Amino acid sequence: MDASTLALSRIGLAGLAVMGQNLALNIAEKGFPISVYNRTTSKVDETLDRAKQEGNLPVSGHYSPRDFVLSLQRPRSVIILVKAGSPVDQTITALSQFMDPGDSIIDGGNEWYENTERRIRETSERGLLYIGMGVSGGEEGARHGPSLMPGGSFQAYKNVEDVLLKVAAQVDDGPCVAYIGEGGSGNFVKMVHNGIEYGDMQLISEAYDVLKIVGGLSNSELADIFADWNRGELESFLVEITGDIFRVKDVFSGGNDELVDKILDKTGMKGTGKWTVQEAAELSVAAPTIAASLDCRYLSGLKEEREDAARVLKEAGIREAGEVLVGRSIDKKRLIDDVRQALYASKICSYAQGMNLLRAKSIQKGWNLNLGELARIWKGGCIIRAIFLDRIKKAYERDRELPNLIVDREFSREMVQRETAWRRVVGLAIESGISIPGMSASLQYFDTYRRARLPANLVQAQRDLFGAHTYERVDRPGSYHTEWTKLAKQGKTGVGALN
Ligand code: NBP
């Protein structure tokens, strides 16, 4: 196709798999003529067919990087949606040779933020502007309104701001997009979003397990409970789809059974949860709920080992999960209400961990992230969208320096109101051998964070004893070391010397 004979497109998109195709159609539907390109050209034709079927949308297909780039208005803006990693580098190489200084590349993939920072440097040597943009919402979000997290060149953002504002999901306080910050901040924020998503999914699965094993609830009862929860404080995409999942029948059993019971209990993953936990460790930020959800995915992968372990321990005399409760009367109504409260309180702790990771990274990198604004752009379009993100937004608006969501005046009150129910659920699960690593990690996080004095004094003493690492005192300044072993053997009171 000779681009010079055609009207130029407002924007281009390269990479037409699930995300790219849908985002391109979304952009076109919002009235922005778009050029599309894919390495395997059959996907260009697929996209053009869909554009025709879905309302003759203004999409022009291109079969070579050159034609594609030259079909764009200047300064050119190209969104890339290919598999993260080297496919992005290869796509940049293929396209950038036809681009001019001032043109922009916007990578919408789930990219490791340092790769984006490297590409910002590399492309800037050629005068190109670069953005790493988190895109959340899966196929449906990409087509009808995702949450967008663009970070990198502010000028590149300004060049496409009008497009992004229209394409993003729309909520009561605006489109779910905002300029995130410099460097790889957009990718980092998307990564933490996914880590929080891991936590949410784990917590929901634990609520399901407790209700099923302790309460003996059927899938149809669970469907009703989740639908009911979705009308209250837990209203969210993940709670809504969970309710829907319980209603789907299995075709292979002639519609007698529910599909959810036929699914192999091994969780897949693509890496963003692992990155979140690695980064939390690097930055010394406690993220136990997110880490527990990642560990649980690893353990779920050991299906055969788990089956063997179940057999070996059964032979050794262990009782099945929930067996200890047999014969005990369970107040189902109270259990359901307790689990709802435990889920909510656990979620607050999980989001607190994600937000604090973002803050720590923002300080380290000088990104100046606005946590309230991040909560706002997650209110719609993305997988973790939830009514309570509005409350998180307001908490950070009340105090931009809020050290932890747990101590926000509204959240602290809610946690205390739910504390007893939360402990009942965790206690019941532990007693009956039901693993709830996410809910108990959240509760332990809460119980550790809220205590003015921890047994860390003893750990410091141990460190000083075996490694002369010194310690500080609660009653006077300075750094101290004590000859613990010598003094203990002499039976004397240790008098620490100033270091
Ligand atoms: P995939 O991640 O499955 O990638 C497929 C695309 O990458 C195709 O267009 C493919 O071209 C292209 N590609 C590959 Br693979 N190697 C390439 C290379 N060497 N050079 C050029 N193109 C290459 O697509 P996706 O699921 O649409 O996801 C796109 C990005 O968005 C990923 O980073 C993903 O993590 C992220 N994301 C996905 C979702 C989701 O729900 N799927 C949600 C949010 C973010 P080909 O057709 O020629 O093979």
JSON list of N, CA and C and ligand atoms in Angstrom, two decimals, residues 14-21 37-41 43 80-84 86-88 90-91 107-111 135-139 190 194 270, ligand 1:
[
{"chain": "A", "resi": 14, "resn": "ALA", "atom": "N", "xyz": [1.46, -1.52, 16.62]},
{"chain": "A", "resi": 14, "resn": "ALA", "atom": "CA", "xyz": [2.14, -2.71, 16.09]},
{"chain": "A", "resi": 14, "resn": "ALA", "atom": "C", "xyz": [2.03, -3.82, 17.11]},
{"chain": "A", "resi": 15, "resn": "GLY", "atom": "N", "xyz": [1.61, -5.02, 16.64]},
{"chain": "A", "resi": 15, "resn": "GLY", "atom": "CA", "xyz": [1.45, -6.17, 17.53]},
{"chain": "A", "resi": 15, "resn": "GLY", "atom": "C", "xyz": [-0.03, -6.43, 17.71]},
{"chain": "A", "resi": 16, "resn": "LEU", "atom": "N", "xyz": [-0.55, -7.34, 16.90]},
{"chain": "A", "resi": 16, "resn": "LEU", "atom": "CA", "xyz": [-2.01, -7.50, 16.84]},
{"chain": "A", "resi": 16, "resn": "LEU", "atom": "C", "xyz": [-2.47, -8.85, 17.41]},
{"chain": "A", "resi": 17, "resn": "ALA", "atom": "N", "xyz": [-1.95, -9.22, 18.57]},
{"chain": "A", "resi": 17, "resn": "ALA", "atom": "CA", "xyz": [-2.49, -10.39, 19.26]},
{"chain": "A", "resi": 17, "resn": "ALA", "atom": "C", "xyz": [-3.72, -9.91, 20.05]},
{"chain": "A", "resi": 18, "resn": "VAL", "atom": "N", "xyz": [-4.06, -10.58, 21.12]},
{"chain": "A", "resi": 18, "resn": "VAL", "atom": "CA", "xyz": [-5.29, -10.25, 21.86]},
{"chain": "A", "resi": 18, "resn": "VAL", "atom": "C", "xyz": [-5.36, -8.77, 22.23]},
{"chain": "A", "resi": 19, "resn": "MET", "atom": "N", "xyz": [-4.31, -8.28, 22.88]},
{"chain": "A", "resi": 19, "resn": "MET", "atom": "CA", "xyz": [-4.35, -6.91, 23.41]},
{"chain": "A", "resi": 19, "resn": "MET", "atom": "C", "xyz": [-4.31, -5.87, 22.29]},
{"chain": "A", "resi": 20, "resn": "GLY", "atom": "N", "xyz": [-3.40, -6.08, 21.35]},
{"chain": "A", "resi": 20, "resn": "GLY", "atom": "CA", "xyz": [-3.21, -5.10, 20.29]},
{"chain": "A", "resi": 20, "resn": "GLY", "atom": "C", "xyz": [-4.44, -4.92, 19.42]},
{"chain": "A", "resi": 21, "resn": "GLN", "atom": "N", "xyz": [-5.01, -6.05, 19.00]},
{"chain": "A", "resi": 21, "resn": "GLN", "atom": "CA", "xyz": [-6.22, -5.97, 18.14]},
{"chain": "A", "resi": 21, "resn": "GLN", "atom": "C", "xyz": [-7.32, -5.19, 18.84]},
{"chain": "A", "resi": 37, "resn": "TYR", "atom": "N", "xyz": [-0.12, -2.83, 12.29]},
{"chain": "A", "resi": 37, "resn": "TYR", "atom": "CA", "xyz": [0.91, -3.68, 11.68]},
{"chain": "A", "resi": 37, "resn": "TYR", "atom": "C", "xyz": [1.18, -4.85, 12.61]},
{"chain": "A", "resi": 38, "resn": "ASN", "atom": "N", "xyz": [1.51, -6.01, 12.03]},
{"chain": "A", "resi": 38, "resn": "ASN", "atom": "CA", "xyz": [1.92, -7.17, 12.83]},
{"chain": "A", "resi": 38, "resn": "ASN", "atom": "C", "xyz": [2.94, -7.95, 12.01]},
{"chain": "A", "resi": 39, "resn": "ARG", "atom": "N", "xyz": [3.91, -8.53, 12.74]},
{"chain": "A", "resi": 39, "resn": "ARG", "atom": "CA", "xyz": [4.96, -9.31, 12.05]},
{"chain": "A", "resi": 39, "resn": "ARG", "atom": "C", "xyz": [4.33, -10.37, 11.15]},
{"chain": "A", "resi": 40, "resn": "THR", "atom": "N", "xyz": [3.40, -11.14, 11.69]},
{"chain": "A", "resi": 40, "resn": "THR", "atom": "CA", "xyz": [2.68, -12.13, 10.88]},
{"chain": "A", "resi": 40, "resn": "THR", "atom": "C", "xyz": [1.48, -11.43, 10.27]},
{"chain": "A", "resi": 41, "resn": "THR", "atom": "N", "xyz": [1.51, -11.29, 8.96]},
{"chain": "A", "resi": 41, "resn": "THR", "atom": "CA", "xyz": [0.57, -10.34, 8.33]},
{"chain": "A", "resi": 41, "resn": "THR", "atom": "C", "xyz": [-0.89, -10.81, 8.36]},
{"chain": "A", "resi": 43, "resn": "LYS", "atom": "N", "xyz": [-2.55, -11.45, 10.80]},
{"chain": "A", "resi": 43, "resn": "LYS", "atom": "CA", "xyz": [-3.24, -10.76, 11.91]},
{"chain": "A", "resi": 43, "resn": "LYS", "atom": "C", "xyz": [-3.67, -9.35, 11.51]},
{"chain": "A", "resi": 80, "resn": "ILE", "atom": "N", "xyz": [3.27, -0.17, 20.79]},
{"chain": "A", "resi": 80, "resn": "ILE", "atom": "CA", "xyz": [3.72, -1.54, 20.53]},
{"chain": "A", "resi": 80, "resn": "ILE", "atom": "C", "xyz": [3.04, -2.46, 21.55]},
{"chain": "A", "resi": 81, "resn": "LEU", "atom": "N", "xyz": [2.43, -3.54, 21.07]},
{"chain": "A", "resi": 81, "resn": "LEU", "atom": "CA", "xyz": [1.83, -4.51, 22.00]},
{"chain": "A", "resi": 81, "resn": "LEU", "atom": "C", "xyz": [2.24, -5.92, 21.59]},
{"chain": "A", "resi": 82, "resn": "VAL", "atom": "N", "xyz": [3.54, -6.18, 21.76]},
{"chain": "A", "resi": 82, "resn": "VAL", "atom": "CA", "xyz": [4.05, -7.53, 21.47]},
{"chain": "A", "resi": 82, "resn": "VAL", "atom": "C", "xyz": [4.51, -8.16, 22.77]},
{"chain": "A", "resi": 83, "resn": "LYS", "atom": "N", "xyz": [4.89, -9.41, 22.71]},
{"chain": "A", "resi": 83, "resn": "LYS", "atom": "CA", "xyz": [5.36, -10.12, 23.90]},
{"chain": "A", "resi": 83, "resn": "LYS", "atom": "C", "xyz": [6.54, -9.33, 24.50]},
{"chain": "A", "resi": 84, "resn": "ALA", "atom": "N", "xyz": [6.53, -9.20, 25.82]},
{"chain": "A", "resi": 84, "resn": "ALA", "atom": "CA", "xyz": [7.60, -8.42, 26.48]},
{"chain": "A", "resi": 84, "resn": "ALA", "atom": "C", "xyz": [8.95, -9.09, 26.28]},
{"chain": "A", "resi": 86, "resn": "SER", "atom": "N", "xyz": [12.67, -9.51, 24.33]},
{"chain": "A", "resi": 86, "resn": "SER", "atom": "CA", "xyz": [13.36, -9.24, 23.06]},
{"chain": "A", "resi": 86, "resn": "SER", "atom": "C", "xyz": [12.40, -8.93, 21.89]},
{"chain": "A", "resi": 87, "resn": "PRO", "atom": "N", "xyz": [11.15, -9.48, 21.86]},
{"chain": "A", "resi": 87, "resn": "PRO", "atom": "CA", "xyz": [10.26, -9.05, 20.76]},
{"chain": "A", "resi": 87, "resn": "PRO", "atom": "C", "xyz": [10.06, -7.53, 20.72]},
{"chain": "A", "resi": 88, "resn": "VAL", "atom": "N", "xyz": [10.09, -6.90, 21.88]},
{"chain": "A", "resi": 88, "resn": "VAL", "atom": "CA", "xyz": [9.93, -5.43, 21.91]},
{"chain": "A", "resi": 88, "resn": "VAL", "atom": "C", "xyz": [11.16, -4.78, 21.27]},
{"chain": "A", "resi": 90, "resn": "GLN", "atom": "N", "xyz": [13.16, -6.11, 19.09]},
{"chain": "A", "resi": 90, "resn": "GLN", "atom": "CA", "xyz": [13.15, -6.38, 17.65]},
{"chain": "A", "resi": 90, "resn": "GLN", "atom": "C", "xyz": [12.14, -5.48, 16.93]},
{"chain": "A", "resi": 91, "resn": "THR", "atom": "N", "xyz": [11.01, -5.25, 17.57]},
{"chain": "A", "resi": 91, "resn": "THR", "atom": "CA", "xyz": [9.99, -4.40, 16.95]},
{"chain": "A", "resi": 91, "resn": "THR", "atom": "C", "xyz": [10.48, -2.94, 16.89]},
{"chain": "A", "resi": 107, "resn": "ASP", "atom": "N", "xyz": [5.37, 1.51, 24.53]},
{"chain": "A", "resi": 107, "resn": "ASP", "atom": "CA", "xyz": [5.27, 0.06, 24.72]},
{"chain": "A", "resi": 107, "resn": "ASP", "atom": "C", "xyz": [4.18, -0.23, 25.75]},
{"chain": "A", "resi": 108, "resn": "GLY", "atom": "N", "xyz": [3.13, -0.93, 25.32]},
{"chain": "A", "resi": 108, "resn": "GLY", "atom": "CA", "xyz": [2.00, -1.21, 26.22]},
{"chain": "A", "resi": 108, "resn": "GLY", "atom": "C", "xyz": [2.08, -2.58, 26.88]},
{"chain": "A", "resi": 109, "resn": "GLY", "atom": "N", "xyz": [3.21, -3.26, 26.74]},
{"chain": "A", "resi": 109, "resn": "GLY", "atom": "CA", "xyz": [3.31, -4.62, 27.29]},
{"chain": "A", "resi": 109, "resn": "GLY", "atom": "C", "xyz": [3.65, -4.63, 28.77]},
{"chain": "A", "resi": 110, "resn": "ASN", "atom": "N", "xyz": [3.59, -5.83, 29.34]},
{"chain": "A", "resi": 110, "resn": "ASN", "atom": "CA", "xyz": [3.97, -6.01, 30.75]},
{"chain": "A", "resi": 110, "resn": "ASN", "atom": "C", "xyz": [5.48, -6.13, 30.82]},
{"chain": "A", "resi": 111, "resn": "GLU", "atom": "N", "xyz": [6.16, -5.02, 30.65]},
{"chain": "A", "resi": 111, "resn": "GLU", "atom": "CA", "xyz": [7.61, -5.05, 30.55]},
{"chain": "A", "resi": 111, "resn": "GLU", "atom": "C", "xyz": [8.27, -4.80, 31.89]},
{"chain": "A", "resi": 135, "resn": "VAL", "atom": "N", "xyz": [-0.94, -1.49, 30.76]},
{"chain": "A", "resi": 135, "resn": "VAL", "atom": "CA", "xyz": [-2.32, -1.59, 30.25]},
{"chain": "A", "resi": 135, "resn": "VAL", "atom": "C", "xyz": [-2.98, -2.71, 31.02]},
{"chain": "A", "resi": 136, "resn": "SER", "atom": "N", "xyz": [-4.08, -2.41, 31.69]},
{"chain": "A", "resi": 136, "resn": "SER", "atom": "CA", "xyz": [-4.76, -3.48, 32.42]},
{"chain": "A", "resi": 136, "resn": "SER", "atom": "C", "xyz": [-6.22, -3.55, 32.03]},
{"chain": "A", "resi": 137, "resn": "GLY", "atom": "N", "xyz": [-6.73, -4.77, 32.09]},
{"chain": "A", "resi": 137, "resn": "GLY", "atom": "CA", "xyz": [-8.15, -4.99, 31.79]},
{"chain": "A", "resi": 137, "resn": "GLY", "atom": "C", "xyz": [-8.35, -6.15, 30.86]},
{"chain": "A", "resi": 138, "resn": "GLY", "atom": "N", "xyz": [-7.24, -6.78, 30.44]},
{"chain": "A", "resi": 138, "resn": "GLY", "atom": "CA", "xyz": [-7.34, -7.94, 29.55]},
{"chain": "A", "resi": 138, "resn": "GLY", "atom": "C", "xyz": [-8.01, -7.54, 28.24]},
{"chain": "A", "resi": 139, "resn": "GLU", "atom": "N", "xyz": [-8.53, -8.56, 27.59]},
{"chain": "A", "resi": 139, "resn": "GLU", "atom": "CA", "xyz": [-9.14, -8.40, 26.26]},
{"chain": "A", "resi": 139, "resn": "GLU", "atom": "C", "xyz": [-10.30, -7.41, 26.28]},
{"chain": "A", "resi": 190, "resn": "LYS", "atom": "N", "xyz": [2.27, -0.83, 36.95]},
{"chain": "A", "resi": 190, "resn": "LYS", "atom": "CA", "xyz": [1.48, -1.97, 36.43]},
{"chain": "A", "resi": 190, "resn": "LYS", "atom": "C", "xyz": [1.91, -3.27, 37.10]},
{"chain": "A", "resi": 194, "resn": "ASN", "atom": "N", "xyz": [-0.39, -5.79, 39.32]},
{"chain": "A", "resi": 194, "resn": "ASN", "atom": "CA", "xyz": [-0.53, -7.24, 39.14]},
{"chain": "A", "resi": 194, "resn": "ASN", "atom": "C", "xyz": [-0.22, -8.01, 40.42]},
{"chain": "A", "resi": 270, "resn": "LYS", "atom": "N", "xyz": [2.75, -15.40, 34.89]},
{"chain": "A", "resi": 270, "resn": "LYS", "atom": "CA", "xyz": [3.63, -14.89, 33.83]},
{"chain": "A", "resi": 270, "resn": "LYS", "atom": "C", "xyz": [4.78, -14.04, 34.36]},
{"chain": "B", "resi": 1, "resn": "NBP", "atom": "P1", "xyz": [1.44, -11.89, 23.39]},
{"chain": "B", "resi": 1, "resn": "NBP", "atom": "O1", "xyz": [2.18, -11.51, 24.62]},
{"chain": "B", "resi": 1, "resn": "NBP", "atom": "O2", "xyz": [0.91, -13.24, 23.25]},
{"chain": "B", "resi": 1, "resn": "NBP", "atom": "O3", "xyz": [2.41, -11.60, 22.14]},
{"chain": "B", "resi": 1, "resn": "NBP", "atom": "C1", "xyz": [2.02, -11.88, 20.83]},
{"chain": "B", "resi": 1, "resn": "NBP", "atom": "C2", "xyz": [2.43, -10.75, 19.92]},
{"chain": "B", "resi": 1, "resn": "NBP", "atom": "O4", "xyz": [3.86, -10.57, 19.97]},
{"chain": "B", "resi": 1, "resn": "NBP", "atom": "C3", "xyz": [2.10, -11.06, 18.47]},
{"chain": "B", "resi": 1, "resn": "NBP", "atom": "O5", "xyz": [1.72, -9.86, 17.84]},
{"chain": "B", "resi": 1, "resn": "NBP", "atom": "C4", "xyz": [3.42, -11.56, 17.94]},
{"chain": "B", "resi": 1, "resn": "NBP", "atom": "O6", "xyz": [3.60, -11.43, 16.55]},
{"chain": "B", "resi": 1, "resn": "NBP", "atom": "C5", "xyz": [4.36, -10.62, 18.63]},
{"chain": "B", "resi": 1, "resn": "NBP", "atom": "N1", "xyz": [5.76, -11.04, 18.57]},
{"chain": "B", "resi": 1, "resn": "NBP", "atom": "C6", "xyz": [6.39, -12.07, 19.16]},
{"chain": "B", "resi": 1, "resn": "NBP", "atom": "BR1", "xyz": [5.59, -13.35, 20.19]},
{"chain": "B", "resi": 1, "resn": "NBP", "atom": "N2", "xyz": [7.69, -12.14, 18.88]},
{"chain": "B", "resi": 1, "resn": "NBP", "atom": "C7", "xyz": [7.90, -11.09, 18.08]},
{"chain": "B", "resi": 1, "resn": "NBP", "atom": "C8", "xyz": [9.06, -10.60, 17.43]},
{"chain": "B", "resi": 1, "resn": "NBP", "atom": "N3", "xyz": [10.24, -11.18, 17.61]},
{"chain": "B", "resi": 1, "resn": "NBP", "atom": "N4", "xyz": [8.94, -9.51, 16.63]},
{"chain": "B", "resi": 1, "resn": "NBP", "atom": "C9", "xyz": [7.74, -8.92, 16.47]},
{"chain": "B", "resi": 1, "resn": "NBP", "atom": "N5", "xyz": [6.60, -9.34, 17.05]},
{"chain": "B", "resi": 1, "resn": "NBP", "atom": "C10", "xyz": [6.68, -10.41, 17.85]},
{"chain": "B", "resi": 1, "resn": "NBP", "atom": "O7", "xyz": [0.26, -10.84, 23.10]},
{"chain": "B", "resi": 1, "resn": "NBP", "atom": "P2", "xyz": [-0.84, -10.26, 24.08]},
{"chain": "B", "resi": 1, "resn": "NBP", "atom": "O8", "xyz": [-1.41, -11.30, 24.97]},
{"chain": "B", "resi": 1, "resn": "NBP", "atom": "O9", "xyz": [-1.73, -9.46, 23.22]},
{"chain": "B", "resi": 1, "resn": "NBP", "atom": "O10", "xyz": [-0.01, -9.28, 25.03]},
{"chain": "B", "resi": 1, "resn": "NBP", "atom": "C11", "xyz": [0.75, -8.19, 24.54]},
{"chain": "B", "resi": 1, "resn": "NBP", "atom": "C12", "xyz": [1.44, -7.52, 25.70]},
{"chain": "B", "resi": 1, "resn": "NBP", "atom": "O11", "xyz": [0.45, -7.02, 26.59]},
{"chain": "B", "resi": 1, "resn": "NBP", "atom": "C13", "xyz": [2.31, -8.46, 26.53]},
{"chain": "B", "resi": 1, "resn": "NBP", "atom": "O12", "xyz": [3.41, -7.76, 27.05]},
{"chain": "B", "resi": 1, "resn": "NBP", "atom": "C14", "xyz": [1.40, -8.87, 27.66]},
{"chain": "B", "resi": 1, "resn": "NBP", "atom": "O13", "xyz": [2.12, -9.27, 28.80]},
{"chain": "B", "resi": 1, "resn": "NBP", "atom": "C15", "xyz": [0.64, -7.58, 27.89]},
{"chain": "B", "resi": 1, "resn": "NBP", "atom": "N6", "xyz": [-0.67, -7.76, 28.49]},
{"chain": "B", "resi": 1, "resn": "NBP", "atom": "C16", "xyz": [-1.48, -8.80, 28.17]},
{"chain": "B", "resi": 1, "resn": "NBP", "atom": "C17", "xyz": [-2.72, -8.92, 28.76]},
{"chain": "B", "resi": 1, "resn": "NBP", "atom": "C18", "xyz": [-3.65, -10.05, 28.38]},
{"chain": "B", "resi": 1, "resn": "NBP", "atom": "O14", "xyz": [-4.72, -10.15, 29.01]},
{"chain": "B", "resi": 1, "resn": "NBP", "atom": "N7", "xyz": [-3.33, -10.85, 27.40]},
{"chain": "B", "resi": 1, "resn": "NBP", "atom": "C19", "xyz": [-3.15, -7.96, 29.70]},
{"chain": "B", "resi": 1, "resn": "NBP", "atom": "C20", "xyz": [-2.32, -6.89, 29.99]},
{"chain": "B", "resi": 1, "resn": "NBP", "atom": "C21", "xyz": [-1.09, -6.80, 29.39]},
{"chain": "B", "resi": 1, "resn": "NBP", "atom": "P3", "xyz": [3.28, -12.68, 15.60]},
{"chain": "B", "resi": 1, "resn": "NBP", "atom": "O15", "xyz": [1.80, -12.67, 15.41]},
{"chain": "B", "resi": 1, "resn": "NBP", "atom": "O16", "xyz": [4.04, -12.36, 14.38]},
{"chain": "B", "resi": 1, "resn": "NBP", "atom": "O17", "xyz": [3.77, -13.92, 16.29]}
]
